[in-house]
Amino acid sequence: MKISILCVGKIKEKFFRMGIDEYTKRLGRYCKLEIIEVADEKTPDNASAHEVELIKDKEGERILKNISSDAFVVALAIQGKQLSSEELASKIENLGIQGTSHIQMIIGGSLGLSDKVLKKADMLLSFSKMTFPHQLMRVILLEQIYRSYRIIQNEPYHK
């Protein structure tokens, strides 16, 4: 299975980078992992609702250019469905059984995802009703993908 994480912006903080590198290394034995970063837009202080939509649209266009036609697309969004770790593992496993060989998971920028990206997704996934920094979300998502593969393989992992 190939899993692509499509995300907005670069990781600047060393501690996030270390977490991402660790889970990338761990996932190497379970799947082919690819992280695709697209440029983020600068958000002015006190941006109007119109400016926010324009920024999300620009970032969204960059994301859409990187979505593969053969991939099952999962967009991370607060309004998405919340799954347990076991349910996410089951979803990944079932997609593979059904013949899906590529899953793309999308993390938006600090303002979230454009409507066009949300509509393009096959599934909207929420990790919480809370908002997380998109840099931290990358670490959380990688950890949950790793946990999913440990569950699928019936391998022990801390709870």
PDB file of C-alpha atoms in Angstrom:
ATOM      1  CA  MET A   1       0.000   0.000   0.000  1.00  0.00           C
ATOM      2  CA  LYS A   2       1.194   3.490  -0.801  1.00  0.00           C
ATOM      3  CA  ILE A   3       0.165   6.226   1.590  1.00  0.00           C
ATOM      4  CA  SER A   4       0.711   9.857   0.674  1.00  0.00           C
ATOM      5  CA  ILE A   5       0.388  12.673   3.161  1.00  0.00           C
ATOM      6  CA  LEU A   6      -0.437  15.805   1.212  1.00  0.00           C
ATOM      7  CA  CYS A   7       0.069  18.858   3.383  1.00  0.00           C
ATOM      8  CA  VAL A   8       0.365  22.619   3.321  1.00  0.00           C
ATOM      9  CA  GLY A   9       3.572  24.235   4.522  1.00  0.00           C
ATOM     10  CA  LYS A  10       6.953  23.088   5.691  1.00  0.00           C
ATOM     11  CA  ILE A  11       7.854  21.894   9.158  1.00  0.00           C
ATOM     12  CA  LYS A  12      10.219  24.367  10.789  1.00  0.00           C
ATOM     13  CA  GLU A  13      10.272  23.098  14.372  1.00  0.00           C
ATOM     14  CA  LYS A  14      12.938  20.494  15.097  1.00  0.00           C
ATOM     15  CA  PHE A  15      10.771  18.580  17.595  1.00  0.00           C
ATOM     16  CA  PHE A  16       7.992  18.083  15.006  1.00  0.00           C
ATOM     17  CA  ARG A  17      10.546  17.064  12.393  1.00  0.00           C
ATOM     18  CA  MET A  18      12.005  14.466  14.783  1.00  0.00           C
ATOM     19  CA  GLY A  19       8.559  12.950  15.402  1.00  0.00           C
ATOM     20  CA  ILE A  20       7.786  12.865  11.678  1.00  0.00           C
ATOM     21  CA  ASP A  21      11.147  11.239  10.935  1.00  0.00           C
ATOM     22  CA  GLU A  22      10.611   8.594  13.625  1.00  0.00           C
ATOM     23  CA  TYR A  23       7.163   7.551  12.370  1.00  0.00           C
ATOM     24  CA  THR A  24       8.332   7.684   8.754  1.00  0.00           C
ATOM     25  CA  LYS A  25      11.093   5.239   9.673  1.00  0.00           C
ATOM     26  CA  ARG A  26       8.702   2.955  11.599  1.00  0.00           C
ATOM     27  CA  LEU A  27       6.168   2.926   8.749  1.00  0.00           C
ATOM     28  CA  GLY A  28       8.809   1.823   6.238  1.00  0.00           C
ATOM     29  CA  ARG A  29       8.151  -1.842   7.036  1.00  0.00           C
ATOM     30  CA  TYR A  30       4.387  -1.559   6.481  1.00  0.00           C
ATOM     31  CA  CYS A  31       3.793   0.749   3.527  1.00  0.00           C
ATOM     32  CA  LYS A  32       5.383   3.051   0.998  1.00  0.00           C
ATOM     33  CA  LEU A  33       5.050   6.475   2.619  1.00  0.00           C
ATOM     34  CA  GLU A  34       5.308   9.727   0.715  1.00  0.00           C
ATOM     35  CA  ILE A  35       4.989  13.234   2.163  1.00  0.00           C
ATOM     36  CA  ILE A  36       4.145  15.967  -0.331  1.00  0.00           C
ATOM     37  CA  GLU A  37       4.344  19.545   0.874  1.00  0.00           C
ATOM     38  CA  VAL A  38       2.739  22.413  -1.009  1.00  0.00           C
ATOM     39  CA  ALA A  39       3.503  26.059  -0.307  1.00  0.00           C
ATOM     40  CA  ASP A  40       1.394  27.901   2.207  1.00  0.00           C
ATOM     41  CA  GLU A  41       0.109  31.442   1.844  1.00  0.00           C
ATOM     42  CA  LYS A  42       0.893  34.218   4.281  1.00  0.00           C
ATOM     43  CA  THR A  43      -2.196  35.169   6.242  1.00  0.00           C
ATOM     44  CA  PRO A  44      -2.411  38.848   7.158  1.00  0.00           C
ATOM     45  CA  ASP A  45      -3.386  39.766  10.705  1.00  0.00           C
ATOM     46  CA  ASN A  46      -7.120  40.385  10.963  1.00  0.00           C
ATOM     47  CA  ALA A  47      -7.759  38.782   7.573  1.00  0.00           C
ATOM     48  CA  SER A  48     -11.309  39.244   6.341  1.00  0.00           C
ATOM     49  CA  ALA A  49     -13.533  36.255   5.579  1.00  0.00           C
ATOM     50  CA  HIS A  50     -12.991  36.961   1.870  1.00  0.00           C
ATOM     51  CA  GLU A  51      -9.185  36.975   2.301  1.00  0.00           C
ATOM     52  CA  VAL A  52      -9.377  33.708   4.244  1.00  0.00           C
ATOM     53  CA  GLU A  53     -11.348  32.064   1.414  1.00  0.00           C
ATOM     54  CA  LEU A  54      -8.872  33.352  -1.197  1.00  0.00           C
ATOM     55  CA  ILE A  55      -5.948  31.921   0.781  1.00  0.00           C
ATOM     56  CA  LYS A  56      -7.683  28.547   1.214  1.00  0.00           C
ATOM     57  CA  ASP A  57      -8.484  28.516  -2.517  1.00  0.00           C
ATOM     58  CA  LYS A  58      -4.845  29.201  -3.483  1.00  0.00           C
ATOM     59  CA  GLU A  59      -3.564  26.482  -1.172  1.00  0.00           C
ATOM     60  CA  GLY A  60      -6.389  24.227  -2.370  1.00  0.00           C
ATOM     61  CA  GLU A  61      -5.355  24.594  -6.020  1.00  0.00           C
ATOM     62  CA  ARG A  62      -1.843  23.467  -5.088  1.00  0.00           C
ATOM     63  CA  ILE A  63      -3.270  20.465  -3.250  1.00  0.00           C
ATOM     64  CA  LEU A  64      -5.609  19.520  -6.112  1.00  0.00           C
ATOM     65  CA  LYS A  65      -2.663  19.440  -8.552  1.00  0.00           C
ATOM     66  CA  ASN A  66      -1.119  16.679  -6.411  1.00  0.00           C
ATOM     67  CA  ILE A  67      -4.155  14.443  -5.971  1.00  0.00           C
ATOM     68  CA  SER A  68      -3.731  11.167  -7.844  1.00  0.00           C
ATOM     69  CA  SER A  69      -6.656   9.915  -9.886  1.00  0.00           C
ATOM     70  CA  ASP A  70      -6.103   6.356  -8.606  1.00  0.00           C
ATOM     71  CA  ALA A  71      -6.003   7.281  -4.904  1.00  0.00           C
ATOM     72  CA  PHE A  72      -8.625   7.031  -2.185  1.00  0.00           C
ATOM     73  CA  VAL A  73      -8.586  10.589  -0.825  1.00  0.00           C
ATOM     74  CA  VAL A  74      -9.068  11.324   2.876  1.00  0.00           C
ATOM     75  CA  ALA A  75      -9.271  14.985   3.894  1.00  0.00           C
ATOM     76  CA  LEU A  76      -8.736  15.870   7.536  1.00  0.00           C
ATOM     77  CA  ALA A  77     -11.523  18.234   8.545  1.00  0.00           C
ATOM     78  CA  ILE A  78     -13.251  19.097  11.818  1.00  0.00           C
ATOM     79  CA  GLN A  79     -16.639  18.289  10.237  1.00  0.00           C
ATOM     80  CA  GLY A  80     -15.450  14.829   9.193  1.00  0.00           C
ATOM     81  CA  LYS A  81     -16.265  11.476  10.731  1.00  0.00           C
ATOM     82  CA  GLN A  82     -14.473  10.560  13.945  1.00  0.00           C
ATOM     83  CA  LEU A  83     -13.056   7.034  14.078  1.00  0.00           C
ATOM     84  CA  SER A  84     -11.364   5.031  16.787  1.00  0.00           C
ATOM     85  CA  SER A  85      -7.855   3.746  16.087  1.00  0.00           C
ATOM     86  CA  GLU A  86      -9.326   0.301  15.469  1.00  0.00           C
ATOM     87  CA  GLU A  87     -11.861   1.720  13.002  1.00  0.00           C
ATOM     88  CA  LEU A  88      -9.131   3.586  11.104  1.00  0.00           C
ATOM     89  CA  ALA A  89      -7.089   0.389  10.943  1.00  0.00           C
ATOM     90  CA  SER A  90     -10.123  -1.483   9.622  1.00  0.00           C
ATOM     91  CA  LYS A  91     -10.708   1.226   6.981  1.00  0.00           C
ATOM     92  CA  ILE A  92      -7.099   1.020   5.764  1.00  0.00           C
ATOM     93  CA  GLU A  93      -7.200  -2.780   5.728  1.00  0.00           C
ATOM     94  CA  ASN A  94     -10.556  -2.926   3.905  1.00  0.00           C
ATOM     95  CA  LEU A  95      -9.416  -0.451   1.268  1.00  0.00           C
ATOM     96  CA  GLY A  96      -6.459  -2.734   0.548  1.00  0.00           C
ATOM     97  CA  ILE A  97      -8.680  -5.813   0.401  1.00  0.00           C
ATOM     98  CA  GLN A  98     -10.981  -3.998  -2.053  1.00  0.00           C
ATOM     99  CA  GLY A  99      -8.022  -3.312  -4.346  1.00  0.00           C
ATOM    100  CA  THR A 100      -7.059   0.224  -3.371  1.00  0.00           C
ATOM    101  CA  SER A 101      -3.294   0.521  -3.579  1.00  0.00           C
ATOM    102  CA  HIS A 102      -2.955   4.244  -2.836  1.00  0.00           C
ATOM    103  CA  ILE A 103      -4.421   6.348  -0.036  1.00  0.00           C
ATOM    104  CA  GLN A 104      -3.844  10.097   0.029  1.00  0.00           C
ATOM    105  CA  MET A 105      -4.462  11.930   3.294  1.00  0.00           C
ATOM    106  CA  ILE A 106      -4.709  15.711   3.163  1.00  0.00           C
ATOM    107  CA  ILE A 107      -3.836  18.144   5.946  1.00  0.00           C
ATOM    108  CA  GLY A 108      -4.731  21.756   5.244  1.00  0.00           C
ATOM    109  CA  GLY A 109      -2.892  24.859   6.328  1.00  0.00           C
ATOM    110  CA  SER A 110      -3.613  26.982   9.371  1.00  0.00           C
ATOM    111  CA  LEU A 111      -6.959  28.096   7.876  1.00  0.00           C
ATOM    112  CA  GLY A 112      -8.122  24.626   6.863  1.00  0.00           C
ATOM    113  CA  LEU A 113      -9.070  23.237   3.454  1.00  0.00           C
ATOM    114  CA  SER A 114     -10.918  24.829   0.564  1.00  0.00           C
ATOM    115  CA  ASP A 115     -14.380  23.642  -0.387  1.00  0.00           C
ATOM    116  CA  LYS A 116     -12.998  22.253  -3.677  1.00  0.00           C
ATOM    117  CA  VAL A 117     -10.568  20.007  -1.793  1.00  0.00           C
ATOM    118  CA  LEU A 118     -13.273  18.860   0.625  1.00  0.00           C
ATOM    119  CA  LYS A 119     -15.567  17.992  -2.292  1.00  0.00           C
ATOM    120  CA  LYS A 120     -12.786  16.059  -4.058  1.00  0.00           C
ATOM    121  CA  ALA A 121     -12.238  13.842  -1.000  1.00  0.00           C
ATOM    122  CA  ASP A 122     -13.709  10.347  -0.805  1.00  0.00           C
ATOM    123  CA  MET A 123     -13.855  10.674   2.976  1.00  0.00           C
ATOM    124  CA  LEU A 124     -13.668  13.454   5.543  1.00  0.00           C
ATOM    125  CA  LEU A 125     -11.892  12.409   8.724  1.00  0.00           C
ATOM    126  CA  SER A 126     -11.869  14.302  12.020  1.00  0.00           C
ATOM    127  CA  PHE A 127      -9.466  13.577  14.836  1.00  0.00           C
ATOM    128  CA  SER A 128     -11.346  15.781  17.281  1.00  0.00           C
ATOM    129  CA  LYS A 129     -13.701  18.707  17.572  1.00  0.00           C
ATOM    130  CA  MET A 130     -10.643  20.592  18.790  1.00  0.00           C
ATOM    131  CA  THR A 131      -8.319  22.458  16.465  1.00  0.00           C
ATOM    132  CA  PHE A 132      -4.669  21.374  16.272  1.00  0.00           C
ATOM    133  CA  PRO A 133      -1.715  23.134  14.658  1.00  0.00           C
ATOM    134  CA  HIS A 134      -1.280  21.621  11.202  1.00  0.00           C
ATOM    135  CA  GLN A 135       2.374  20.831  11.980  1.00  0.00           C
ATOM    136  CA  LEU A 136       1.358  18.780  15.030  1.00  0.00           C
ATOM    137  CA  MET A 137      -1.439  17.136  13.041  1.00  0.00           C
ATOM    138  CA  ARG A 138       1.162  15.650  10.721  1.00  0.00           C
ATOM    139  CA  VAL A 139       2.817  13.871  13.661  1.00  0.00           C
ATOM    140  CA  ILE A 140      -0.544  12.723  15.051  1.00  0.00           C
ATOM    141  CA  LEU A 141      -1.664  11.398  11.657  1.00  0.00           C
ATOM    142  CA  LEU A 142       1.579   9.472  11.119  1.00  0.00           C
ATOM    143  CA  GLU A 143       1.314   7.975  14.604  1.00  0.00           C
ATOM    144  CA  GLN A 144      -2.252   6.838  13.916  1.00  0.00           C
ATOM    145  CA  ILE A 145      -1.274   5.300  10.572  1.00  0.00           C
ATOM    146  CA  TYR A 146       1.550   3.463  12.346  1.00  0.00           C
ATOM    147  CA  ARG A 147      -0.863   2.350  15.092  1.00  0.00           C
ATOM    148  CA  SER A 148      -3.283   1.167  12.376  1.00  0.00           C
ATOM    149  CA  TYR A 149      -0.664  -1.079  10.819  1.00  0.00           C
ATOM    150  CA  ARG A 150       0.287  -2.496  14.229  1.00  0.00           C
ATOM    151  CA  ILE A 151      -3.413  -3.294  14.799  1.00  0.00           C
ATOM    152  CA  ILE A 152      -3.799  -4.825  11.313  1.00  0.00           C
ATOM    153  CA  GLN A 153      -0.756  -7.044  11.930  1.00  0.00           C
ATOM    154  CA  ASN A 154      -1.947  -7.986  15.450  1.00  0.00           C
ATOM    155  CA  GLU A 155       1.291  -6.587  16.823  1.00  0.00           C
ATOM    156  CA  PRO A 156       1.468  -5.103  20.322  1.00  0.00           C
ATOM    157  CA  TYR A 157       1.512  -1.343  20.746  1.00  0.00           C
ATOM    158  CA  HIS A 158       1.021   0.774  23.855  1.00  0.00           C
ATOM    159  CA  LYS A 159      -2.490   1.953  24.617  1.00  0.00           C
TER     160      LYS A 159
END
